[in-house]
Every structure is written in C-alpha cells, then in structure tokens.
XYZ file of C-alpha atoms in Angstrom:
561
model
C 30.317 30.360 -13.955
C 32.738 33.219 -14.570
C 32.311 35.339 -17.697
C 35.664 34.160 -19.103
C 34.564 30.564 -18.802
C 31.226 31.355 -20.400
C 33.031 32.909 -23.370
C 35.376 29.929 -23.660
C 32.517 27.481 -23.417
C 30.648 29.411 -26.102
C 33.657 29.217 -28.384
C 33.917 25.458 -27.874
C 30.207 25.026 -28.662
C 30.585 27.075 -31.814
C 33.533 24.973 -32.909
C 31.620 21.779 -32.245
C 28.720 22.929 -34.350
C 30.967 23.939 -37.217
C 33.132 20.855 -37.266
C 31.192 17.834 -36.058
C 29.518 17.085 -39.373
C 32.690 17.208 -41.408
C 35.107 15.508 -39.062
C 35.880 11.878 -39.958
C 35.364 9.081 -37.436
C 39.082 8.436 -37.576
C 41.338 10.667 -39.580
C 42.948 8.980 -42.548
C 46.706 9.469 -42.765
C 47.772 12.808 -44.233
C 44.291 13.938 -45.277
C 42.965 15.616 -42.169
C 45.491 18.404 -41.818
C 44.213 20.606 -44.621
C 41.921 18.721 -46.934
C 42.877 15.881 -49.224
C 46.559 15.613 -50.166
C 46.321 12.432 -52.196
C 47.105 14.183 -55.511
C 50.070 16.174 -54.218
C 53.662 15.779 -55.333
C 55.861 14.987 -52.340
C 59.569 14.796 -51.648
C 60.526 11.146 -50.994
C 63.402 12.351 -48.811
C 60.974 13.983 -46.359
C 58.018 11.642 -45.910
C 55.342 12.888 -43.584
C 54.890 9.454 -42.041
C 57.677 6.972 -41.425
C 58.382 4.699 -38.473
C 61.925 5.360 -37.229
C 63.424 3.594 -34.260
C 66.404 1.752 -32.882
C 66.468 -1.374 -30.797
C 67.797 -0.788 -27.289
C 68.993 -4.199 -26.124
C 69.359 -5.098 -22.479
C 70.429 -8.743 -22.811
C 74.068 -9.095 -21.682
C 73.957 -5.282 -21.345
C 74.436 -4.692 -25.080
C 72.971 -1.182 -25.092
C 71.260 -0.321 -21.826
C 71.958 -0.386 -18.999
C 75.711 -0.679 -19.308
C 77.632 -3.160 -17.189
C 79.608 -0.224 -15.834
C 76.425 1.182 -14.326
C 76.175 -1.825 -11.987
C 79.066 -0.513 -9.917
C 78.393 3.226 -10.253
C 78.224 5.133 -6.928
C 74.611 5.957 -7.712
C 73.500 3.111 -9.945
C 69.950 4.374 -10.461
C 71.074 7.862 -11.448
C 73.705 6.424 -13.787
C 71.205 4.156 -15.531
C 68.643 6.908 -15.858
C 71.249 9.243 -17.341
C 72.302 6.564 -19.803
C 68.751 6.067 -20.973
C 68.177 9.792 -21.388
C 71.302 9.806 -23.539
C 69.723 7.231 -25.845
C 66.606 9.370 -26.080
C 68.814 12.331 -26.991
C 70.291 10.206 -29.762
C 66.832 9.228 -30.994
C 65.707 12.845 -31.111
C 68.874 13.953 -32.865
C 68.129 11.450 -35.647
C 64.437 12.456 -35.844
C 63.299 9.050 -34.658
C 59.745 8.765 -33.365
C 59.920 5.499 -31.409
C 62.188 3.304 -29.313
C 62.070 -0.488 -29.012
C 63.402 -1.399 -25.572
C 64.080 -4.914 -24.312
C 62.306 -5.308 -20.959
C 62.063 -9.100 -20.636
C 65.274 -10.514 -22.114
C 65.533 -13.841 -20.261
C 62.223 -14.726 -18.589
C 62.798 -11.892 -16.143
C 61.512 -8.346 -15.752
C 62.480 -4.699 -15.852
C 59.483 -3.912 -13.659
C 58.234 -5.265 -10.310
C 56.553 -8.345 -11.729
C 54.487 -10.684 -9.556
C 55.360 -13.491 -11.978
C 59.066 -13.290 -12.721
C 62.267 -12.157 -10.998
C 64.112 -8.917 -11.504
C 66.496 -9.025 -14.456
C 70.167 -9.567 -13.718
C 70.996 -6.917 -16.320
C 69.833 -4.183 -13.959
C 72.181 -4.956 -11.072
C 74.460 -7.794 -12.134
C 72.669 -10.125 -9.712
C 69.777 -12.385 -10.786
C 66.622 -11.485 -8.949
C 68.019 -8.500 -7.060
C 65.610 -5.603 -6.557
C 67.153 -2.552 -8.267
C 65.374 -0.166 -5.905
C 63.296 1.572 -8.566
C 60.802 0.843 -11.341
C 62.785 1.044 -14.593
C 59.850 0.403 -16.928
C 57.828 3.243 -15.420
C 60.765 5.579 -15.992
C 61.450 4.329 -19.518
C 57.874 4.856 -20.654
C 57.461 8.260 -19.010
C 60.704 9.695 -20.333
C 60.103 8.368 -23.844
C 56.663 9.940 -23.901
C 58.067 13.276 -22.721
C 60.040 13.309 -25.982
C 56.923 12.182 -27.889
C 58.601 8.879 -28.743
C 56.465 5.756 -28.936
C 57.585 3.103 -26.471
C 57.542 -0.471 -27.772
C 58.203 -2.981 -25.010
C 60.381 -5.786 -26.378
C 59.801 -9.228 -24.857
C 61.515 -12.568 -25.473
C 58.820 -15.203 -24.907
C 60.736 -18.427 -24.274
C 64.426 -17.741 -23.582
C 65.292 -18.306 -19.913
C 69.066 -17.912 -19.753
C 72.208 -17.033 -21.662
C 75.374 -19.145 -21.855
C 78.116 -18.735 -19.267
C 78.815 -16.415 -17.565
C 75.015 -16.453 -17.565
C 73.093 -19.264 -15.929
C 73.594 -21.470 -18.981
C 71.821 -24.812 -18.575
C 71.944 -24.789 -14.761
C 68.541 -24.190 -13.182
C 70.224 -23.737 -9.805
C 71.934 -20.586 -11.071
C 68.633 -18.839 -11.766
C 67.090 -16.493 -9.215
C 65.806 -18.529 -6.234
C 62.153 -17.725 -6.964
C 62.386 -18.203 -10.722
C 59.336 -20.038 -12.129
C 61.664 -22.285 -14.119
C 63.099 -23.621 -10.862
C 59.601 -24.221 -9.555
C 58.602 -25.955 -12.822
C 61.702 -27.631 -14.247
C 59.379 -29.800 -16.356
C 58.529 -26.647 -18.329
C 62.111 -26.247 -19.531
C 64.767 -27.803 -21.719
C 68.445 -27.087 -22.323
C 69.632 -26.473 -25.873
C 72.140 -27.370 -27.074
C 72.587 -30.108 -24.468
C 73.983 -29.089 -21.102
C 77.400 -30.565 -21.824
C 77.819 -28.531 -25.026
C 79.297 -25.032 -25.181
C 76.676 -22.355 -25.583
C 73.929 -24.300 -23.842
C 71.087 -22.288 -22.356
C 67.615 -22.843 -20.989
C 64.308 -22.357 -22.786
C 60.695 -22.683 -21.843
C 59.143 -25.481 -23.902
C 56.734 -23.872 -26.424
C 54.825 -27.146 -26.807
C 53.466 -27.176 -23.252
C 50.106 -25.359 -23.040
C 50.736 -24.192 -19.470
C 53.991 -22.605 -20.605
C 52.312 -20.709 -23.394
C 49.682 -19.429 -20.982
C 52.264 -18.487 -18.361
C 54.544 -16.460 -20.643
C 51.546 -14.575 -21.993
C 50.374 -13.795 -18.471
C 53.847 -12.583 -17.498
C 54.070 -10.273 -20.499
C 50.489 -9.043 -20.207
C 51.307 -7.823 -16.703
C 53.400 -5.070 -18.311
C 50.725 -4.342 -20.902
C 48.053 -3.949 -18.231
C 50.084 -1.864 -15.799
C 52.134 0.440 -18.026
C 51.286 2.960 -20.730
C 53.245 1.226 -23.469
C 52.483 1.846 -27.141
C 53.515 -1.516 -28.537
C 54.430 -5.103 -27.721
C 57.418 -6.326 -29.693
C 58.841 -9.824 -30.226
C 62.088 -10.516 -32.060
C 63.126 -13.697 -33.911
C 63.677 -16.008 -30.920
C 60.998 -18.703 -30.653
C 62.296 -22.269 -30.934
C 66.090 -22.123 -30.663
C 68.229 -21.752 -33.760
C 69.859 -25.102 -34.659
C 73.208 -25.910 -33.104
C 75.085 -28.525 -35.068
C 73.124 -31.759 -35.296
C 71.572 -31.455 -31.861
C 67.792 -31.887 -31.722
C 65.351 -29.988 -29.554
C 64.382 -32.476 -26.807
C 60.602 -32.376 -27.136
C 59.614 -35.938 -28.139
C 57.711 -36.483 -24.883
C 55.986 -33.123 -25.212
C 54.870 -33.945 -28.738
C 53.504 -37.285 -27.562
C 51.537 -35.637 -24.756
C 50.312 -32.446 -26.486
C 50.288 -33.055 -30.237
C 46.652 -31.871 -30.721
C 46.266 -34.423 -33.487
C 49.325 -33.339 -35.479
C 51.334 -36.197 -36.964
C 54.171 -33.943 -38.125
C 56.302 -32.546 -35.334
C 57.456 -29.702 -37.596
C 53.864 -28.630 -38.269
C 53.048 -28.953 -34.580
C 55.959 -26.756 -33.574
C 54.926 -24.081 -36.059
C 51.395 -24.218 -34.728
C 52.703 -23.815 -31.172
C 54.326 -20.527 -32.151
C 51.372 -19.416 -34.257
C 49.096 -20.008 -31.263
C 51.365 -17.816 -29.148
C 51.146 -15.010 -31.721
C 47.394 -15.327 -32.252
C 46.566 -15.551 -28.546
C 48.926 -12.761 -27.529
C 47.398 -10.440 -30.087
C 43.925 -11.262 -28.810
C 44.875 -10.590 -25.208
C 46.567 -7.293 -26.023
C 43.599 -6.013 -28.003
C 41.126 -7.169 -25.349
C 43.014 -5.265 -22.662
C 44.098 -2.176 -24.620
C 42.879 -2.042 -28.228
C 45.270 0.785 -29.065
C 48.449 -1.127 -28.176
C 50.238 -2.324 -31.297
C 51.704 -5.810 -31.660
C 54.727 -6.370 -33.847
C 57.281 -9.059 -34.585
C 60.791 -8.753 -35.985
C 61.471 -12.135 -37.594
C 64.496 -13.570 -39.329
C 64.470 -12.083 -42.827
C 63.765 -15.226 -44.875
C 60.434 -17.015 -44.498
C 61.113 -19.736 -47.084
C 63.179 -19.978 -50.250
C 61.364 -20.311 -53.572
C 63.155 -23.625 -54.117
C 61.283 -25.015 -51.087
C 57.980 -23.203 -51.598
C 56.773 -21.292 -54.687
C 55.505 -18.587 -52.354
C 59.011 -18.052 -50.988
C 61.700 -15.515 -51.855
C 64.482 -15.662 -54.440
C 67.022 -16.652 -51.815
C 68.940 -19.730 -50.681
C 69.558 -18.935 -47.004
C 68.183 -20.378 -43.780
C 64.386 -20.409 -43.536
C 62.600 -19.308 -40.368
C 59.635 -21.510 -41.289
C 61.833 -24.586 -40.936
C 64.671 -23.801 -38.551
C 62.858 -21.909 -35.770
C 59.243 -22.942 -36.571
C 58.153 -19.363 -37.313
C 55.475 -19.182 -40.023
C 55.825 -15.429 -40.324
C 53.977 -15.171 -43.644
C 50.919 -16.763 -42.048
C 50.968 -14.243 -39.198
C 50.881 -11.424 -41.736
C 48.165 -12.949 -43.911
C 46.019 -13.745 -40.867
C 46.623 -10.195 -39.574
C 47.579 -11.447 -36.134
C 50.140 -8.660 -35.916
C 49.946 -4.934 -36.592
C 53.449 -4.583 -37.991
C 56.338 -6.777 -39.100
C 60.041 -5.840 -39.058
C 61.970 -8.498 -41.007
C 65.638 -8.438 -40.115
C 67.133 -7.860 -43.561
C 70.706 -7.850 -42.376
C 72.299 -8.385 -45.796
C 73.798 -6.086 -48.400
C 72.608 -5.082 -51.840
C 74.538 -7.048 -54.438
C 75.386 -10.443 -55.812
C 74.532 -12.459 -52.754
C 72.153 -15.257 -53.789
C 71.678 -16.528 -50.227
C 69.929 -13.337 -49.136
C 70.158 -10.194 -51.258
C 68.544 -7.130 -49.673
C 67.232 -6.040 -53.074
C 65.394 -9.363 -53.476
C 63.960 -9.564 -49.995
C 62.437 -6.093 -49.731
C 60.142 -6.727 -52.748
C 59.146 -10.107 -51.318
C 58.121 -8.630 -47.988
C 56.358 -5.741 -49.729
C 54.314 -8.250 -51.713
C 53.617 -10.269 -48.559
C 52.011 -7.370 -46.672
C 50.207 -6.002 -49.741
C 46.457 -6.220 -49.313
C 46.721 -6.693 -45.534
C 46.521 -4.119 -42.768
C 49.956 -5.179 -41.477
C 52.568 -2.444 -41.745
C 56.070 -3.231 -42.999
C 59.182 -1.744 -41.439
C 62.671 -3.043 -42.244
C 65.262 -4.116 -39.683
C 68.638 -2.561 -40.584
C 72.050 -4.012 -39.692
C 73.866 -0.966 -38.384
C 76.075 -3.371 -36.439
C 77.625 -4.641 -39.683
C 78.501 -1.244 -41.119
C 82.261 -0.688 -41.057
C 83.017 -4.001 -39.374
C 85.646 -5.910 -41.421
C 84.272 -9.219 -40.144
C 81.262 -8.841 -42.451
C 83.161 -8.380 -45.692
C 83.895 -5.621 -48.192
C 80.304 -4.652 -49.015
C 79.884 -3.419 -45.444
C 82.934 -1.179 -45.845
C 80.851 1.031 -48.105
C 79.730 3.983 -45.952
C 76.662 4.393 -48.170
C 75.373 0.829 -47.850
C 72.729 1.572 -45.220
C 71.612 4.771 -46.935
C 71.307 2.819 -50.178
C 68.984 0.409 -48.343
C 66.695 3.249 -47.377
C 66.791 4.625 -50.922
C 65.786 1.230 -52.302
C 62.891 1.126 -49.837
C 61.374 4.187 -51.499
C 60.599 2.073 -54.583
C 58.237 -0.010 -52.473
C 55.406 2.050 -50.954
C 54.558 -0.786 -48.570
C 57.785 -0.060 -46.662
C 56.733 2.416 -43.988
C 59.859 2.657 -41.851
C 63.037 1.213 -40.415
C 64.370 -0.064 -37.110
C 68.136 -0.020 -36.556
C 70.121 -2.635 -34.655
C 71.248 -1.532 -32.266
C 71.602 1.691 -30.286
C 75.348 1.420 -29.581
C 75.985 0.729 -33.264
C 73.857 3.667 -34.363
C 75.844 5.906 -32.047
C 79.189 4.400 -33.131
C 78.562 5.839 -36.607
C 81.362 3.796 -38.171
C 82.420 5.136 -41.582
C 80.054 8.024 -40.923
C 77.244 5.733 -42.115
C 74.714 6.988 -39.549
C 75.412 10.591 -40.523
C 74.897 9.749 -44.184
C 71.555 7.983 -43.898
C 70.295 10.493 -41.346
C 71.091 13.415 -43.649
C 69.604 11.764 -46.719
C 66.524 10.156 -45.173
C 65.834 11.557 -41.689
C 66.491 15.261 -42.229
C 63.003 16.239 -41.101
C 60.736 14.980 -38.319
C 58.082 12.420 -39.279
C 54.812 11.206 -37.836
C 54.376 7.530 -36.988
C 52.228 5.833 -39.658
C 48.601 5.718 -38.546
C 46.834 2.368 -38.218
C 43.250 2.938 -39.399
C 42.141 -0.521 -38.261
C 42.714 0.410 -34.612
C 39.996 2.378 -32.757
C 39.942 6.161 -32.929
C 37.658 9.141 -32.380
C 37.647 12.425 -34.324
C 39.723 15.387 -33.231
C 38.907 19.068 -33.546
C 41.481 21.575 -34.722
C 43.461 23.420 -32.061
C 42.664 27.063 -31.392
C 45.910 29.056 -31.528
C 45.648 31.831 -28.953
C 49.093 33.379 -29.291
C 51.876 33.472 -31.851
C 54.635 35.908 -31.051
C 58.353 36.347 -31.187
C 60.389 35.808 -28.061
C 64.059 35.777 -27.186
C 64.275 32.050 -27.958
C 62.289 31.987 -31.215
C 58.583 32.057 -31.962
C 56.270 31.053 -29.138
C 52.927 29.474 -29.982
C 50.107 28.771 -27.536
C 46.845 26.962 -28.207
C 43.883 25.204 -26.689
C 42.359 21.896 -27.749
C 38.532 22.099 -27.861
C 36.493 19.209 -26.447
C 39.672 17.273 -25.727
C 38.613 13.716 -24.885
C 35.039 14.771 -24.233
C 31.842 13.402 -25.728
C 32.423 11.850 -29.158
C 35.858 13.443 -29.531
C 39.257 11.885 -29.138
C 42.020 12.970 -26.826
C 45.005 14.819 -28.246
C 48.091 12.906 -27.151
C 50.463 15.115 -29.118
C 50.577 17.961 -31.585
C 52.293 18.708 -34.891
C 53.504 22.201 -35.717
C 53.845 23.308 -39.343
C 55.647 26.449 -40.534
C 55.411 28.075 -43.954
C 57.377 31.034 -45.320
C 55.477 34.260 -45.897
C 51.900 35.245 -45.137
C 50.073 33.804 -48.144
C 47.346 31.179 -47.715
C 48.827 27.707 -47.468
C 48.263 25.197 -50.246
C 46.859 21.948 -48.773
C 49.742 20.135 -50.479
C 52.053 21.855 -48.030
C 50.879 19.326 -45.458
C 51.512 16.276 -47.672
C 55.120 15.681 -46.623
C 57.372 16.810 -43.798
C 58.986 19.727 -45.614
C 57.109 22.189 -43.396
C 56.831 20.053 -40.254
C 58.787 21.851 -37.544
C 58.248 19.136 -34.972
C 55.862 17.293 -32.718
C 55.405 17.589 -28.990
C 53.625 15.604 -26.335
C 50.445 17.102 -24.978
C 50.861 18.776 -21.616
C 48.957 16.395 -19.386
C 48.365 19.028 -16.729
C 46.894 21.424 -19.280
C 44.723 18.669 -20.721
C 43.306 17.837 -17.292
C 42.780 21.500 -16.489
C 40.891 22.008 -19.759
C 38.030 19.913 -18.382
C 37.278 22.666 -15.874
C 38.899 25.682 -17.513
C 38.657 26.075 -21.275
C 41.496 28.619 -21.198
C 44.143 26.003 -20.297
C 46.858 26.142 -22.963
C 49.552 24.072 -24.623
C 52.704 25.823 -25.836
C 55.665 25.338 -28.172
C 58.753 27.377 -29.040
C 60.060 27.264 -32.600
C 63.739 27.816 -31.867
C 64.643 27.523 -35.562
C 62.647 30.601 -36.589
C 64.920 33.295 -38.043
C 64.595 36.918 -36.916
C 63.061 39.266 -39.448
C 61.314 36.579 -41.495
C 57.552 36.263 -41.858
C 56.050 32.863 -41.136
C 52.619 31.248 -41.204
C 51.952 28.566 -38.584
C 49.369 25.801 -38.342
C 48.945 23.288 -35.516
C 47.236 19.905 -35.673
C 46.216 17.495 -32.938
C 47.263 13.836 -32.980
C 45.754 11.009 -30.966
C 47.908 8.271 -29.450
C 47.726 6.292 -32.704
C 48.910 9.351 -34.654
C 45.611 9.982 -36.407
C 45.734 13.657 -37.296
C 42.907 16.144 -36.945
C 42.315 19.207 -39.114
C 44.773 22.086 -39.098
C 44.199 25.151 -36.997
C 43.454 28.456 -38.734
C 46.648 30.181 -39.834
C 48.599 32.439 -37.518
C 51.103 34.805 -39.111
C 54.223 36.007 -37.304
C 56.170 38.869 -38.840
C-alpha cells in the first residue's frame, strides 16, 4: 500500500474510533449537525426541513411532455430539454422533489413487460419512443439532488375522446385490457359524454396485476417515492352507477354492504402496495394525494367542519384509515379551496383537521396547493388575490404537523399569474430546505465529512472534502451533502444549524468519487459557493445526508478569509 493511502487509512481509523460511540443509529432530524437544536429559536420563514415539490402531469400532456414535442424534428431531444426546464424551475424555487406522472392511463413511461408505451410520449398508443424516459427522469432529477416520486394511477385505463374513451379497440393492440375485457368497465356508460375505461378494483386479479405493473418500476429504477393521487373508483357522473353488481356477487369476501366492500378493495390496494414496496426497497416512500375531505362532521363525528363531497363515500377512499393504520409514509390532501367564508370546504378548517389526523402517527403531512386556480376568473374573486397561496403557507406554520407543500401543477407554477408564485416563493421558499427525515425507515449512522480544502477561486469559494467509511461496515452511504456558511471566524453556535438561514445548498454525492473512495481514501467531493462575496470572512461546515435525508454530524469548521 502506498504511503499516502496508509496515511488516509489511518485518518479514517482515527475518525471511526472517535465517532462510533457517539453517532446515533439513525440521525434524528436537525440534531446531528452540531449537537441538539431542540431549544433553539428558529425563523419560520426559513425552515430547515420542508417538503417542496410540484406535480408534473403527463396525462393529456398537461405539463410534460408537451404535445408540440410529438412533432419536433428531434422528439427525444425536445422532450429531454423540456424536462430539464422543469428541473430548472424546481431549483429556482428551492424545491427538493418532483412528483412525475409515469403511468397515467394503465400505460408506461418505461419499457414495461406488462403494459404498453404511453400515448403521451409520441401521440400514438403503444408506440416505442426510442428511449427510456423514466431512466432519464430519475437520473436528471438526482443530479439536481431532487427526490423523484413516481406518480402512478392504479385503475384508470383511458381518457375521453380524443382518447380511447370507452372503446377497447382503440387501446394499444397489446394492452392487457384488450386481452382481459372482463377486468374492465366503462364509466359513465359508453353512450354518455366523458365515458372512459377503468380496471375494476373489485376483481382480485386486477388488484394483483396493477400492483405488479407498478412494482416493475419500483424494482428497476432508483425512485425515491411511489405516489398515488385521488383517482380510485371513478368520481360520480350524474346518477350513473358503477357497474359492479356481478363483481360484488362473485368477490364480496363476506361483505353485505357494497359501499364497505368498495372501500375495502381500495384499502387492500394501499395496504398491499405498501407491503410490496417496503419488501423490495425499504427506503422507498409511499404517499397518496387524496381529495381534501374525508368525511363531513355531519356524517361522522370524526369528520371535518365542512359540507363538501366526501372521498369516503364518493370514491370509496377511506383516507383517514390509511393514515391511522400507517399504510402510507406521507399524505398530501388536495386542499384546493381558499381561506374564507366557504362552509363547503374552507382551507382554514381543513388544515387543522388533517393536522389532527396525522398527529400521533408516523405519517407526514404535506398540503396540495391549487396554483391552477390562482388568477383564473373562473374560480371566483378570492382567487384574484395574489397573496392567497402565500397566505395558505403562512397558515400552515400554525400547525407543526404540516411539513411541506406540493403545487398543482408545473405549468401553473411557471405561469405565475398575478405574481402569486413570486410572492409565496419569496416569503416561504427563500432558502434551500432539506426533505423531512422519516425516522421509521431504515438508516445507518454517518460520519462527518473531512474538509480538505476551502479556498477562494474566480467563481466563489471552492470546498473539497472526503467522506470517511462511506457505505462501509456499520456506516451509511452519503447520498448528498449540505453546505452551511456563517459570517466571520468565530465558533458557530449549534443553533445556527437549526433552520436554513445558513444553509447555502445541497448537492448530490459524486458517484464516481464515492466508488473511488473504496480503494483510494483521497477521493474527494467538491462544491463552489458562487454567492460568497469577495473580501468577507466565512466559516463553512459540511454535513453528509443519506438517501432518506438523515443528517450526520457537521465537519470541523473551515474558515475562508
């Protein structure tokens, strides 16, 4: 072994001996960086941890890819450029995740052995796009250190015309629904406008099949989360009934109430999907974004002070049960209503209800925000207030259970009508934030990085560091890093790590450097602080984060003058 490697190995051994005893099995949020910060005063405008994302919808080409890309001279290049543009938007707003729809209509944005290629990639159902979109989406998101949550629709097969509607023959030739028409139903009926096809949630083989199709993506791609929205049984259309009498007769499992049976069908999907995800990849999160009202208090004393439609009844989604049973890791209720005198569904009444619902569970609460309503006259005068969305996020601060927001959808976020996006971004997303950690998911301890260089360069301050024992022995692997900057050269108060006031940014671990570190302890990660001002003295600390955003202890200080 070369002398340099012997010295590096000796340093790693010394660090191990010094830190093993005091390093927690899995770092608790916000305590590992520099001792306990639980008694620190923090700025609510710059939380250290907050989930921030936008939905990127592919169905009918709402957000990505655009319909225009289908006819671009180089379709693949156009679609890739569009997606990178959405990642630019996410970074600009200090988001830390994206939620991307990859199975909108029982199809796939990856080469699936179970389902056809999505029509939203090429404009043709089942046509091979000539590349692997999901592989690209995940890789590029991770390069920006954005979590990638793969958004699946379990049971929807088609959209109304000009989609396939209720016509099985218009689906891709090899579509499983054409091979198993007995698995499907049309709702509303085929002769009614808006009719589309669904897989029947009451058929056990259907439930198993859709899980298998979705788990293919979980098993083959490095996704961070599995995400369902609010589509389970179809939303009611007039007086039309879901045609599942025969299914209930054949598969009722002893239920005498069809409504209870339908809810159990969906609850089984949620429970089983969670089990399969955790069995395959325990670190992959599972979340659902349901309709915002579970039940009204007039129908159930456990319900909310609202009078609107109830997901428990109209789409058979017992979302409160999923939270209480902890079958999901996070819930994102779609609270697409304003703050004010709106008894059907007032935002200020629903946020406390959801906060109370998750309290005492390990399920994290993020709120779905209706950016699409902001500035649109169709939704009434309250949505003409450019501060409405920012006021939502301010209200959330009164409820510590609310750990983030997801905005619907990307094109609306970018549209920035009334300047609403600019307002809430300035008031609530002015600093980067770490994704909230999930202590119930598996983790290993991390050692602090060893900063090897901190020096001024033409483009700012350049930091370099090594990660001791990265992924070796009892230690976890650093998936990313957080860089903190403090003014001056004085020792840093541990409370300086309690919020994001001093968080310069996060960056994904250099995979090549991480691999090289197994054989060469001098392999380094690097970061340039382009916001550092010439002539000012700064103190830097770096922390390691695992893929679930558990944070290790801070590196020793490095001062740059």
